[in-house]
C-alpha positions as protocol buffer text, in pm:
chain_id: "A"
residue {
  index: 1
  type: UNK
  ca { x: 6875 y: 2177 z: -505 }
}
residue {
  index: 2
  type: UNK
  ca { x: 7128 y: 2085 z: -269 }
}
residue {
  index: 3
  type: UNK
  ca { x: 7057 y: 2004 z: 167 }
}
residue {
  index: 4
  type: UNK
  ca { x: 7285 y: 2295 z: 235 }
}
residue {
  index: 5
  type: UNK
  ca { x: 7307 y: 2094 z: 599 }
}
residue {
  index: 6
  type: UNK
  ca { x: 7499 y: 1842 z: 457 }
}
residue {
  index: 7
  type: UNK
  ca { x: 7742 y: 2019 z: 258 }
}
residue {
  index: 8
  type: UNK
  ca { x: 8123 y: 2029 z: 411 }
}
residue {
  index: 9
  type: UNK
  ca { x: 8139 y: 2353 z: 287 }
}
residue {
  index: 10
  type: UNK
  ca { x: 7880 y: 2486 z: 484 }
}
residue {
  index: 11
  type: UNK
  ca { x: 7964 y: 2321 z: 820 }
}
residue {
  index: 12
  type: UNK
  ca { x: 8342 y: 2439 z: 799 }
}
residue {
  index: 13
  type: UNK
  ca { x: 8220 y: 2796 z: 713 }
}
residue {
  index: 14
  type: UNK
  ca { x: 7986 y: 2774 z: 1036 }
}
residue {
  index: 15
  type: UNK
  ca { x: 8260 y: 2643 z: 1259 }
}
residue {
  index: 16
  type: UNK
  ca { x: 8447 y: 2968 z: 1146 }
}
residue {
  index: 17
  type: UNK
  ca { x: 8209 y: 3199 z: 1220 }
}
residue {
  index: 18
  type: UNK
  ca { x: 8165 y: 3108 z: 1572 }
}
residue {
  index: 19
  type: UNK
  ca { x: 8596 y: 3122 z: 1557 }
}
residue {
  index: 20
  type: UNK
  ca { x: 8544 y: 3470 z: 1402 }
}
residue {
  index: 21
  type: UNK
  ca { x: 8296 y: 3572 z: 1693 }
}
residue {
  index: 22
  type: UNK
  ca { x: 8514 y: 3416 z: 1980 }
}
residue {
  index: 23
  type: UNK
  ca { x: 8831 y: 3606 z: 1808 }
}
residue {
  index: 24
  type: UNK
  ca { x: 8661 y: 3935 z: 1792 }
}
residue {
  index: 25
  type: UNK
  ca { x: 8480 y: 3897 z: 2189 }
}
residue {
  index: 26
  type: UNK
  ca { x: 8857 y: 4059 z: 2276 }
}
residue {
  index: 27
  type: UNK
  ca { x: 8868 y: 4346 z: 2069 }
}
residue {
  index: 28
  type: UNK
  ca { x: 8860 y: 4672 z: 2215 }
}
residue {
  index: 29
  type: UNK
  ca { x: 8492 y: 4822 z: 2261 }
}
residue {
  index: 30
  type: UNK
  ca { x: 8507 y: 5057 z: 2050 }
}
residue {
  index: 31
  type: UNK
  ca { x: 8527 y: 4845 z: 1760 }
}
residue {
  index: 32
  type: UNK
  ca { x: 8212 y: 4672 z: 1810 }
}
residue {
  index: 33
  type: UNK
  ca { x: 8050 y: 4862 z: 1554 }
}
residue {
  index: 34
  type: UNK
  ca { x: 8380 y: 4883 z: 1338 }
}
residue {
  index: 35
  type: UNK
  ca { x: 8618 y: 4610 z: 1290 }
}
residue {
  index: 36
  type: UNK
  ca { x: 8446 y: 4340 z: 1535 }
}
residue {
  index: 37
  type: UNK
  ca { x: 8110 y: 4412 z: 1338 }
}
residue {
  index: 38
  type: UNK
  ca { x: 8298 y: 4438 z: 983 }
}
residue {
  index: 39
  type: UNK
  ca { x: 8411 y: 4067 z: 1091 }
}
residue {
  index: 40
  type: UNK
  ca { x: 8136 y: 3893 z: 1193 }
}
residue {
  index: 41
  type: UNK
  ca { x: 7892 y: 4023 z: 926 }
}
residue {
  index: 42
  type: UNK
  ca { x: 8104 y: 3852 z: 682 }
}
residue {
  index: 43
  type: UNK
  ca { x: 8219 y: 3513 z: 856 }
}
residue {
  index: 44
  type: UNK
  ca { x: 7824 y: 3519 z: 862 }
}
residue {
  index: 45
  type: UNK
  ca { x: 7735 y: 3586 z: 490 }
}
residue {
  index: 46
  type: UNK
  ca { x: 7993 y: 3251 z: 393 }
}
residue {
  index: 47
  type: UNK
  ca { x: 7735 y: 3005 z: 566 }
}
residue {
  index: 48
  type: UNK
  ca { x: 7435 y: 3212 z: 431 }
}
residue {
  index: 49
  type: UNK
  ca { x: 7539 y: 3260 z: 109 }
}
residue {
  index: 50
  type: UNK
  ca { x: 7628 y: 2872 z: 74 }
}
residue {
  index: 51
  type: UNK
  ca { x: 7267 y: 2781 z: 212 }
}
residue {
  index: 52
  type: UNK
  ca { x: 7089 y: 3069 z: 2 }
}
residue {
  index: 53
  type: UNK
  ca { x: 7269 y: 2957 z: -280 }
}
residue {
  index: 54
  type: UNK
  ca { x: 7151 y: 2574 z: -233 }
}
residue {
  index: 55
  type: UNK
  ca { x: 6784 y: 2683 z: -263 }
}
residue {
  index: 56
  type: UNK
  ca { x: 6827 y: 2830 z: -598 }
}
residue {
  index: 57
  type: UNK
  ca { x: 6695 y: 2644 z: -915 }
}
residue {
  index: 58
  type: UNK
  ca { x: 6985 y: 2632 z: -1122 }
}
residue {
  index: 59
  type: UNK
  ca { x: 7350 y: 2550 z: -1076 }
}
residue {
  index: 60
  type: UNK
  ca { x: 7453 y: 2839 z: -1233 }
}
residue {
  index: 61
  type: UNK
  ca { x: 7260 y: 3080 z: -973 }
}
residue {
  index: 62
  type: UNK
  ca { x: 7437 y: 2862 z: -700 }
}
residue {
  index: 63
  type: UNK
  ca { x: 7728 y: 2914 z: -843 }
}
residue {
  index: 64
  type: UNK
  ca { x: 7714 y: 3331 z: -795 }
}
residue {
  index: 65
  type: UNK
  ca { x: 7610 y: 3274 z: -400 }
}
residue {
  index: 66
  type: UNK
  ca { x: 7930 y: 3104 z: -386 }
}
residue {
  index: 67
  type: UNK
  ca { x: 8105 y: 3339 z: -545 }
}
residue {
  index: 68
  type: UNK
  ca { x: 7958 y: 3579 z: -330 }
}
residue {
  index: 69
  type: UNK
  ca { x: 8107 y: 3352 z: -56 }
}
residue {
  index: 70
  type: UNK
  ca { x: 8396 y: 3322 z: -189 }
}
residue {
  index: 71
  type: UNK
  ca { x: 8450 y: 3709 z: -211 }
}
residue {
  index: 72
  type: UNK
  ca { x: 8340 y: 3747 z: 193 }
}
residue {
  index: 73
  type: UNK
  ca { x: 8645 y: 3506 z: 233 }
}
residue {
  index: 74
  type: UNK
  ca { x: 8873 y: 3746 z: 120 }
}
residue {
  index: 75
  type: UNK
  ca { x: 8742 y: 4050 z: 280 }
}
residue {
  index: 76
  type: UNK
  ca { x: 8793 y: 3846 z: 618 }
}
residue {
  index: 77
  type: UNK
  ca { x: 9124 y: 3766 z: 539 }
}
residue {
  index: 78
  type: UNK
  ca { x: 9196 y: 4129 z: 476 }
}
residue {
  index: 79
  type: UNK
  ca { x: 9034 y: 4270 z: 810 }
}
residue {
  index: 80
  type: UNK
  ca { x: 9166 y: 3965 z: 988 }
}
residue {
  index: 81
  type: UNK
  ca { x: 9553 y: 4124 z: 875 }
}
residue {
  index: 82
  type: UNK
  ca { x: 9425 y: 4468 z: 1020 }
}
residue {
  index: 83
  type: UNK
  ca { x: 9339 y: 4315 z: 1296 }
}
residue {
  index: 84
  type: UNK
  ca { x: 9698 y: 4150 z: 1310 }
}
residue {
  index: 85
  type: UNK
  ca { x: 9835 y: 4512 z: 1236 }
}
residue {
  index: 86
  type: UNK
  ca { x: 9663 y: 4655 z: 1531 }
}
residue {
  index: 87
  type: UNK
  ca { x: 9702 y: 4405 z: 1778 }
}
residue {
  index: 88
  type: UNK
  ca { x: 9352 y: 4342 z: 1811 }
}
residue {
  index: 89
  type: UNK
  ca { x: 9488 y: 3934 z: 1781 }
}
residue {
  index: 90
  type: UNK
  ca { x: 9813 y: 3786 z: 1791 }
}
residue {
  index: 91
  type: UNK
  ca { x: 10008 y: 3644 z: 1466 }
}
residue {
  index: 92
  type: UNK
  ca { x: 9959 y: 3333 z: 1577 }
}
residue {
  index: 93
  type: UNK
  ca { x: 9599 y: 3356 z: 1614 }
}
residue {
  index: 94
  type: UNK
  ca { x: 9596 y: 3536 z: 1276 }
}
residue {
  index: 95
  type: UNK
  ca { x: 9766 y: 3270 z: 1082 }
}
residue {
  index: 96
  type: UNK
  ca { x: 9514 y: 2972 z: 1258 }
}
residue {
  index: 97
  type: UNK
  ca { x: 9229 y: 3182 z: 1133 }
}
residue {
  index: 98
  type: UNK
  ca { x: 9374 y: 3237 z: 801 }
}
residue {
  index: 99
  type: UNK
  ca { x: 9447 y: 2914 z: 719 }
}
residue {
  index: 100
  type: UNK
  ca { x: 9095 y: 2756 z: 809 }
}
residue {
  index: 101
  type: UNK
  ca { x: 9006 y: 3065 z: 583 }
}
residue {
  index: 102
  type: UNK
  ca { x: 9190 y: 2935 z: 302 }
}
residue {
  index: 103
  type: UNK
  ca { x: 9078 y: 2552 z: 336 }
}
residue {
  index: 104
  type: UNK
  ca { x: 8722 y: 2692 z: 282 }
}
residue {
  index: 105
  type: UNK
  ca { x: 8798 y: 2889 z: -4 }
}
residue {
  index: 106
  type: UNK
  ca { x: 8972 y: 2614 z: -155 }
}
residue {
  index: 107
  type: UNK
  ca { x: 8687 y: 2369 z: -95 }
}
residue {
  index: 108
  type: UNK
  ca { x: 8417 y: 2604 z: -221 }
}
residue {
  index: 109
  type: UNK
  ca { x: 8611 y: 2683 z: -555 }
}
residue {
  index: 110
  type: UNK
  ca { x: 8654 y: 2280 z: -604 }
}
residue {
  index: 111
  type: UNK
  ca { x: 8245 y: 2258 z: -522 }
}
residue {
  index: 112
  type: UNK
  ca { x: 8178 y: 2559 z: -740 }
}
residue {
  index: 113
  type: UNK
  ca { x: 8382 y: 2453 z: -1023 }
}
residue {
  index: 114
  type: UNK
  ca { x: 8231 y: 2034 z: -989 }
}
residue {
  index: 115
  type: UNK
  ca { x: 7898 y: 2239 z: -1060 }
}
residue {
  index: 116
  type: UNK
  ca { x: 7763 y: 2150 z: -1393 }
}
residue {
  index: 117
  type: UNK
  ca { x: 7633 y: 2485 z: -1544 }
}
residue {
  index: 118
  type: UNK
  ca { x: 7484 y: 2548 z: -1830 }
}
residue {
  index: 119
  type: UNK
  ca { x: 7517 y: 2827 z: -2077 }
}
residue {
  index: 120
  type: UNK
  ca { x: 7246 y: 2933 z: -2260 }
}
């Protein structure tokens, strides 16, 4: 098992979320329970996965939560570019939150992949 608390990973990914709920405090009302919910549920489920994911037995289960992460990543990315297309936040704002995006992705697929897992 891995202190979740003490993983990179997991800090970054936390750090975003509360860049994700900032971001979305601007959006137009009635998107709180569309695209400003859609958001934050899934800047949430990187941390939790990553810390759900540490408490598992096996490397190999830890492995799917951060694949699950992983996946939230990219569904971010893709509301964060609706968001773009709407206006809801500027390019520029879009682009800072899509690259810290990509830095976690990147460092979760180099953690996931240094995870020794065994077939069997």
């Amino acid at each position: 098992m891995h202190q979740f608390k003490e993983l990179i990973i997991w800090q970054k990914s936390r750090l975003f979320c509360s860049e994700i709920y900032l971001s979305t405090s601007n959006f137009p009302s009635e998107e709180k329970f569309g695209l400003t919910n859609q958001l934050r549920r899934a800047s949430v489920s990187i941390p939790s996965n990553i810390a759900e994911g540490s408490s598992r037995n096996s490397n190999k289960e830890f492995s799917r939560f951060l694949e699950i992460a992983i996946g939230s990543a990219y569904e971010i990315e893709t509301q964060i570019l609706i968001a773009t297309d709407l206006n809801f936040i500027t390019i520029e704002e879009s682009d800072k939150l899509c690259l810290q995006l990509i830095e976690i992705v990147k460092m979760i697929s180099k953690f996931r992949s240094s995870l020794k897992i065994q077939n069997v």
